[in-house]
PDB file of C-alpha atoms in Angstrom:
ATOM      1  CA  UNK A 755      22.754   9.372 -19.096  1.00 47.00           C
ATOM      2  CA  UNK A 756      21.175   7.502 -16.426  1.00 47.00           C
ATOM      3  CA  UNK A 757      22.367   4.546 -15.107  1.00 52.00           C
ATOM      4  CA  UNK A 758      19.789   1.689 -14.751  1.00 50.00           C
ATOM      5  CA  UNK A 759      19.542   0.567 -11.168  1.00 54.00           C
ATOM      6  CA  UNK A 760      20.677  -2.863 -10.602  1.00 57.00           C
ATOM      7  CA  UNK A 761      17.761  -5.313  -9.033  1.00 58.00           C
ATOM      8  CA  UNK A 762      18.944  -7.010  -6.020  1.00 64.00           C
ATOM      9  CA  UNK A 763      18.113 -10.667  -6.102  1.00 77.00           C
ATOM     10  CA  UNK A 764      16.960 -12.407  -3.213  1.00 86.00           C
ATOM     11  CA  UNK A 765      18.175 -15.606  -2.092  1.00 89.00           C
ATOM     12  CA  UNK A 766      14.895 -18.009  -2.670  1.00 93.00           C
ATOM     13  CA  UNK A 767      14.978 -20.680   0.409  1.00 96.00           C
ATOM     14  CA  UNK A 768      13.357 -23.943   0.242  1.00 96.00           C
ATOM     15  CA  UNK A 769       9.902 -24.128   0.826  1.00 89.00           C
ATOM     16  CA  UNK A 770      10.650 -26.592   3.682  1.00 95.00           C
ATOM     17  CA  UNK A 771      13.093 -23.910   5.635  1.00 97.00           C
ATOM     18  CA  UNK A 772      10.308 -23.526   8.232  1.00 97.00           C
ATOM     19  CA  UNK A 773       9.685 -26.933   9.275  1.00 96.00           C
ATOM     20  CA  UNK A 774      12.652 -26.914  11.549  1.00 96.00           C
ATOM     21  CA  UNK A 775      11.209 -24.461  13.953  1.00 98.00           C
ATOM     22  CA  UNK A 776       8.658 -25.704  15.972  1.00 97.00           C
ATOM     23  CA  UNK A 777       4.794 -25.271  15.364  1.00 95.00           C
ATOM     24  CA  UNK A 778       3.398 -24.509  18.994  1.00 92.00           C
ATOM     25  CA  UNK A 779       1.378 -21.934  21.010  1.00 94.00           C
ATOM     26  CA  UNK A 780       3.205 -18.604  21.519  1.00 96.00           C
ATOM     27  CA  UNK A 781       1.834 -17.669  24.395  1.00 96.00           C
ATOM     28  CA  UNK A 782       3.044 -14.380  24.648  1.00 95.00           C
ATOM     29  CA  UNK A 783       1.269 -12.938  21.556  1.00 97.00           C
ATOM     30  CA  UNK A 784      -1.985 -15.072  22.479  1.00 97.00           C
ATOM     31  CA  UNK A 785      -1.730 -12.635  25.727  1.00 96.00           C
ATOM     32  CA  UNK A 786      -1.718  -9.647  23.420  1.00 94.00           C
ATOM     33  CA  UNK A 787      -4.847 -10.367  21.724  1.00 94.00           C
ATOM     34  CA  UNK A 788      -3.521 -11.951  18.282  1.00 97.00           C
ATOM     35  CA  UNK A 789      -5.469 -15.430  17.795  1.00 96.00           C
ATOM     36  CA  UNK A 790      -3.671 -18.899  17.381  1.00 96.00           C
ATOM     37  CA  UNK A 791      -5.112 -19.452  13.712  1.00 96.00           C
ATOM     38  CA  UNK A 792      -3.824 -16.349  12.597  1.00 97.00           C
ATOM     39  CA  UNK A 793      -0.190 -16.761  13.599  1.00 98.00           C
ATOM     40  CA  UNK A 794      -1.320 -20.135  11.792  1.00 97.00           C
ATOM     41  CA  UNK A 795      -1.789 -18.593   8.533  1.00 97.00           C
ATOM     42  CA  UNK A 796       1.164 -15.983   8.831  1.00 97.00           C
ATOM     43  CA  UNK A 797       3.506 -19.043   9.818  1.00 97.00           C
ATOM     44  CA  UNK A 798       4.647 -17.920  13.125  1.00 98.00           C
ATOM     45  CA  UNK A 799       7.001 -20.732  15.029  1.00 98.00           C
ATOM     46  CA  UNK A 800       9.372 -21.001  17.719  1.00 98.00           C
ATOM     47  CA  UNK A 801      13.148 -21.310  17.174  1.00 98.00           C
ATOM     48  CA  UNK A 802      14.069 -23.374  20.803  1.00 96.00           C
ATOM     49  CA  UNK A 803      17.860 -22.879  20.052  1.00 96.00           C
ATOM     50  CA  UNK A 804      17.896 -19.407  19.724  1.00 96.00           C
ATOM     51  CA  UNK A 805      14.620 -18.697  22.139  1.00 97.00           C
ATOM     52  CA  UNK A 806      12.892 -16.859  19.091  1.00 98.00           C
ATOM     53  CA  UNK A 807       9.671 -16.352  17.754  1.00 98.00           C
ATOM     54  CA  UNK A 808      10.358 -16.506  14.024  1.00 98.00           C
ATOM     55  CA  UNK A 809       7.903 -16.456  10.603  1.00 97.00           C
ATOM     56  CA  UNK A 810       8.568 -16.363   7.292  1.00 97.00           C
ATOM     57  CA  UNK A 811       9.402 -12.955   4.842  1.00 96.00           C
ATOM     58  CA  UNK A 812       7.743 -13.754   1.678  1.00 94.00           C
ATOM     59  CA  UNK A 813       8.719 -11.433  -1.589  1.00 91.00           C
ATOM     60  CA  UNK A 814       5.668 -10.402  -3.634  1.00 86.00           C
ATOM     61  CA  UNK A 815       5.683 -14.028  -5.738  1.00 87.00           C
ATOM     62  CA  UNK A 816       4.905 -15.969  -2.787  1.00 90.00           C
ATOM     63  CA  UNK A 817       8.556 -17.069  -2.806  1.00 93.00           C
ATOM     64  CA  UNK A 818       9.926 -17.593   0.675  1.00 96.00           C
ATOM     65  CA  UNK A 819      13.077 -15.085   1.055  1.00 96.00           C
ATOM     66  CA  UNK A 820      14.352 -14.657   4.899  1.00 96.00           C
ATOM     67  CA  UNK A 821      13.371 -15.563   8.144  1.00 97.00           C
ATOM     68  CA  UNK A 822      12.435 -13.132  10.854  1.00 97.00           C
ATOM     69  CA  UNK A 823      12.864 -13.790  14.332  1.00 97.00           C
ATOM     70  CA  UNK A 824      11.708 -11.757  17.884  1.00 97.00           C
ATOM     71  CA  UNK A 825      13.720 -12.448  21.046  1.00 97.00           C
ATOM     72  CA  UNK A 826      11.707 -14.279  24.078  1.00 97.00           C
ATOM     73  CA  UNK A 827      13.961 -12.711  26.676  1.00 96.00           C
ATOM     74  CA  UNK A 828      12.385 -10.132  28.381  1.00 93.00           C
ATOM     75  CA  UNK A 829      15.759  -8.862  29.277  1.00 95.00           C
ATOM     76  CA  UNK A 830      17.301  -8.711  25.720  1.00 96.00           C
ATOM     77  CA  UNK A 831      18.585  -5.120  26.499  1.00 95.00           C
ATOM     78  CA  UNK A 832      20.279  -6.428  29.499  1.00 96.00           C
ATOM     79  CA  UNK A 833      21.763  -9.367  27.564  1.00 96.00           C
ATOM     80  CA  UNK A 834      22.493  -7.193  24.694  1.00 96.00           C
ATOM     81  CA  UNK A 835      20.940  -9.011  22.118  1.00 96.00           C
ATOM     82  CA  UNK A 836      18.547  -8.003  19.314  1.00 96.00           C
ATOM     83  CA  UNK A 837      14.795  -7.712  19.519  1.00 94.00           C
ATOM     84  CA  UNK A 838      14.793  -8.746  16.067  1.00 94.00           C
ATOM     85  CA  UNK A 839      16.926 -10.196  14.010  1.00 96.00           C
ATOM     86  CA  UNK A 840      16.723 -11.704   9.894  1.00 95.00           C
ATOM     87  CA  UNK A 841      18.199 -15.233  10.150  1.00 97.00           C
ATOM     88  CA  UNK A 842      19.471 -14.647   6.324  1.00 94.00           C
ATOM     89  CA  UNK A 843      20.722 -11.396   3.997  1.00 91.00           C
ATOM     90  CA  UNK A 844      18.012  -9.482   3.722  1.00 86.00           C
ATOM     91  CA  UNK A 845      19.447  -7.089   0.767  1.00 85.00           C
ATOM     92  CA  UNK A 846      16.868  -4.785  -0.518  1.00 88.00           C
ATOM     93  CA  UNK A 847      13.927  -4.220   1.257  1.00 91.00           C
ATOM     94  CA  UNK A 848      11.239  -4.403  -1.830  1.00 93.00           C
ATOM     95  CA  UNK A 849       8.714  -6.483   0.268  1.00 95.00           C
ATOM     96  CA  UNK A 850       6.154  -5.733   2.771  1.00 96.00           C
ATOM     97  CA  UNK A 851       5.618  -8.371   5.925  1.00 96.00           C
ATOM     98  CA  UNK A 852       2.110 -10.094   5.168  1.00 96.00           C
ATOM     99  CA  UNK A 853       1.862  -9.043   1.308  1.00 96.00           C
ATOM    100  CA  UNK A 854       1.778 -12.767   0.218  1.00 94.00           C
ATOM    101  CA  UNK A 855      -1.492 -13.370   2.708  1.00 95.00           C
ATOM    102  CA  UNK A 856      -3.111 -10.075   2.488  1.00 97.00           C
ATOM    103  CA  UNK A 857      -2.736  -9.435  -1.266  1.00 96.00           C
ATOM    104  CA  UNK A 858      -6.394 -10.398  -2.474  1.00 97.00           C
ATOM    105  CA  UNK A 859      -7.920  -8.190   0.397  1.00 98.00           C
ATOM    106  CA  UNK A 860      -5.747  -5.135  -0.281  1.00 98.00           C
ATOM    107  CA  UNK A 861      -7.206  -5.394  -4.116  1.00 97.00           C
ATOM    108  CA  UNK A 862     -10.433  -6.070  -3.096  1.00 98.00           C
ATOM    109  CA  UNK A 863     -10.667  -3.009  -0.676  1.00 98.00           C
ATOM    110  CA  UNK A 864      -8.168  -1.134  -3.198  1.00 98.00           C
ATOM    111  CA  UNK A 865      -6.431   0.108   0.075  1.00 98.00           C
ATOM    112  CA  UNK A 866      -3.437  -1.321   1.693  1.00 98.00           C
ATOM    113  CA  UNK A 867      -2.869  -0.111   5.822  1.00 98.00           C
ATOM    114  CA  UNK A 868       0.580   0.010   6.411  1.00 97.00           C
ATOM    115  CA  UNK A 869       1.877  -0.817  10.213  1.00 96.00           C
ATOM    116  CA  UNK A 870       5.717  -0.934  11.347  1.00 93.00           C
ATOM    117  CA  UNK A 871       5.398  -4.694  13.006  1.00 92.00           C
ATOM    118  CA  UNK A 872       3.905  -8.127  11.843  1.00 95.00           C
ATOM    119  CA  UNK A 873       2.208  -8.147  15.130  1.00 94.00           C
ATOM    120  CA  UNK A 874      -0.106  -5.330  14.307  1.00 94.00           C
ATOM    121  CA  UNK A 875      -0.714  -6.829  11.142  1.00 97.00           C
ATOM    122  CA  UNK A 876      -2.123 -10.253  12.792  1.00 97.00           C
ATOM    123  CA  UNK A 877      -3.971  -8.075  15.664  1.00 96.00           C
ATOM    124  CA  UNK A 878      -5.533  -6.163  12.530  1.00 96.00           C
ATOM    125  CA  UNK A 879      -6.268  -9.299  10.629  1.00 98.00           C
ATOM    126  CA  UNK A 880      -8.019 -10.953  13.751  1.00 97.00           C
ATOM    127  CA  UNK A 881      -9.968  -8.100  13.964  1.00 96.00           C
ATOM    128  CA  UNK A 882     -11.242  -8.099  10.451  1.00 97.00           C
ATOM    129  CA  UNK A 883      -9.148  -5.622   9.371  1.00 97.00           C
ATOM    130  CA  UNK A 884      -7.365  -8.081   6.676  1.00 98.00           C
ATOM    131  CA  UNK A 885      -5.386  -5.352   4.370  1.00 98.00           C
ATOM    132  CA  UNK A 886      -2.639  -4.845   5.947  1.00 98.00           C
ATOM    133  CA  UNK A 887       1.247  -5.108   5.765  1.00 98.00           C
ATOM    134  CA  UNK A 888       3.865  -4.062   7.526  1.00 97.00           C
ATOM    135  CA  UNK A 889       7.226  -2.116   6.716  1.00 95.00           C
ATOM    136  CA  UNK A 890       8.981  -3.819   9.473  1.00 91.00           C
ATOM    137  CA  UNK A 891       9.637   0.087  10.321  1.00 89.00           C
ATOM    138  CA  UNK A 892       8.480   3.948  10.294  1.00 88.00           C
ATOM    139  CA  UNK A 893      10.112   4.635   6.791  1.00 91.00           C
ATOM    140  CA  UNK A 894       9.871   3.246   3.528  1.00 95.00           C
ATOM    141  CA  UNK A 895      12.615   2.328   0.816  1.00 93.00           C
ATOM    142  CA  UNK A 896      12.708   3.574  -2.438  1.00 94.00           C
ATOM    143  CA  UNK A 897      11.701  -0.008  -3.597  1.00 94.00           C
ATOM    144  CA  UNK A 898       8.815  -0.093  -1.056  1.00 95.00           C
ATOM    145  CA  UNK A 899       7.616   3.150  -2.650  1.00 95.00           C
ATOM    146  CA  UNK A 900       7.870   1.163  -5.940  1.00 95.00           C
ATOM    147  CA  UNK A 901       5.674  -1.452  -4.931  1.00 95.00           C
ATOM    148  CA  UNK A 902       2.867   0.836  -3.870  1.00 96.00           C
ATOM    149  CA  UNK A 903       2.367   2.650  -7.102  1.00 94.00           C
ATOM    150  CA  UNK A 904       2.491  -0.591  -8.945  1.00 94.00           C
ATOM    151  CA  UNK A 905      -0.422  -1.633  -6.276  1.00 95.00           C
ATOM    152  CA  UNK A 906      -2.324   0.877  -7.434  1.00 95.00           C
ATOM    153  CA  UNK A 907      -4.319   1.299  -4.339  1.00 97.00           C
ATOM    154  CA  UNK A 908      -4.871   3.730  -1.596  1.00 98.00           C
ATOM    155  CA  UNK A 909      -2.286   3.830   1.069  1.00 98.00           C
ATOM    156  CA  UNK A 910      -3.256   4.515   5.181  1.00 97.00           C
ATOM    157  CA  UNK A 911      -0.091   4.922   7.269  1.00 96.00           C
ATOM    158  CA  UNK A 912      -0.608   3.418  10.893  1.00 94.00           C
ATOM    159  CA  UNK A 913       2.978   4.117  12.676  1.00 91.00           C
ATOM    160  CA  UNK A 914       3.565   3.145  16.020  1.00 85.00           C
ATOM    161  CA  UNK A 915       2.453   6.136  18.361  1.00 83.00           C
ATOM    162  CA  UNK A 916       5.823   7.500  18.925  1.00 83.00           C
ATOM    163  CA  UNK A 917       6.207   8.357  15.404  1.00 85.00           C
ATOM    164  CA  UNK A 918       5.992  11.941  14.132  1.00 86.00           C
ATOM    165  CA  UNK A 919       4.194  12.086  10.673  1.00 88.00           C
ATOM    166  CA  UNK A 920       5.745  15.852  10.206  1.00 85.00           C
ATOM    167  CA  UNK A 921       9.123  14.517  10.141  1.00 83.00           C
ATOM    168  CA  UNK A 922      11.620  14.913   7.410  1.00 80.00           C
ATOM    169  CA  UNK A 923      11.645  10.758   6.362  1.00 89.00           C
ATOM    170  CA  UNK A 924       8.531  10.317   6.954  1.00 91.00           C
ATOM    171  CA  UNK A 925       7.085  13.431   5.637  1.00 93.00           C
ATOM    172  CA  UNK A 926       8.967  12.639   2.416  1.00 94.00           C
ATOM    173  CA  UNK A 927       7.294   9.187   2.076  1.00 93.00           C
ATOM    174  CA  UNK A 928       4.336  10.677   2.132  1.00 94.00           C
ATOM    175  CA  UNK A 929       4.779  13.154  -0.644  1.00 94.00           C
ATOM    176  CA  UNK A 930       6.313  10.873  -2.886  1.00 94.00           C
ATOM    177  CA  UNK A 931       3.165   9.001  -2.832  1.00 95.00           C
ATOM    178  CA  UNK A 932       0.929  11.766  -2.852  1.00 95.00           C
ATOM    179  CA  UNK A 933       1.909  11.875  -6.382  1.00 95.00           C
ATOM    180  CA  UNK A 934       0.075   9.093  -7.635  1.00 94.00           C
ATOM    181  CA  UNK A 935      -2.207   8.097  -5.129  1.00 95.00           C
ATOM    182  CA  UNK A 936      -4.183   9.141  -1.746  1.00 96.00           C
ATOM    183  CA  UNK A 937      -2.792   8.925   1.239  1.00 96.00           C
ATOM    184  CA  UNK A 938      -4.271   8.720   4.859  1.00 96.00           C
ATOM    185  CA  UNK A 939      -2.895   8.488   8.248  1.00 93.00           C
ATOM    186  CA  UNK A 940      -4.218   6.620  11.469  1.00 90.00           C
ATOM    187  CA  UNK A 941      -2.374   8.128  14.466  1.00 82.00           C
ATOM    188  CA  UNK A 942      -2.824   5.444  17.391  1.00 74.00           C
ATOM    189  CA  UNK A 943      -3.133   8.106  20.060  1.00 76.00           C
ATOM    190  CA  UNK A 944      -4.847   5.665  22.775  1.00 75.00           C
ATOM    191  CA  UNK A 945      -1.605   3.233  21.874  1.00 71.00           C
ATOM    192  CA  UNK A 946      -4.285  -0.031  20.770  1.00 68.00           C
ATOM    193  CA  UNK A 947      -1.196  -1.407  19.001  1.00 59.00           C
ATOM    194  CA  UNK A 948       1.382  -0.666  21.795  1.00 59.00           C
ATOM    195  CA  UNK A 949       3.329   2.212  20.811  1.00 52.00           C
ATOM    196  CA  UNK A 950       7.218   1.106  20.310  1.00 50.00           C
ATOM    197  CA  UNK A 951       6.746  -2.218  22.345  1.00 47.00           C
ATOM    198  CA  UNK A 952       6.589  -5.037  19.317  1.00 44.00           C
TER     199      UNK A 952
END
């Protein structure tokens, strides 16, 4: 007899949580070609104390469940600090970054384009490709796969240029999804998304 999997309950944060961070220009991301109005739409702000660019994380119902931050220190490796951090407990990755904003476009196009980072989602959004999300990494959790199956749309994987689609974990994700939907792959051979530097 199979045990029923326990559903993880994320802590739902107050809608005002992001107000403690400063709303201002993020010059380094502007320099990379992300438009200010797109950053505003995705809720990008600045954590002056932690010296991080921060953005909200929502579940599919639109509840705020986390805040993610990227360091602004260029020499973060030498400083031994993480490039990205979550400000609250992540728990199960049963969400896609940006989905609460891009869901209507995904439904309209009957297709979701999955990137590794939210920066790529914002770049694509500015170029007019609005049916995108970020998996926050180049493999999918079982919960993310379940969510994709529920969306009932075609899936396009557009990972960074350093990802090998024939590697075991990535290949397994593709095989699972191919049983229920069409899966396409975009390779970033010209490193338009900045490769692994996000």
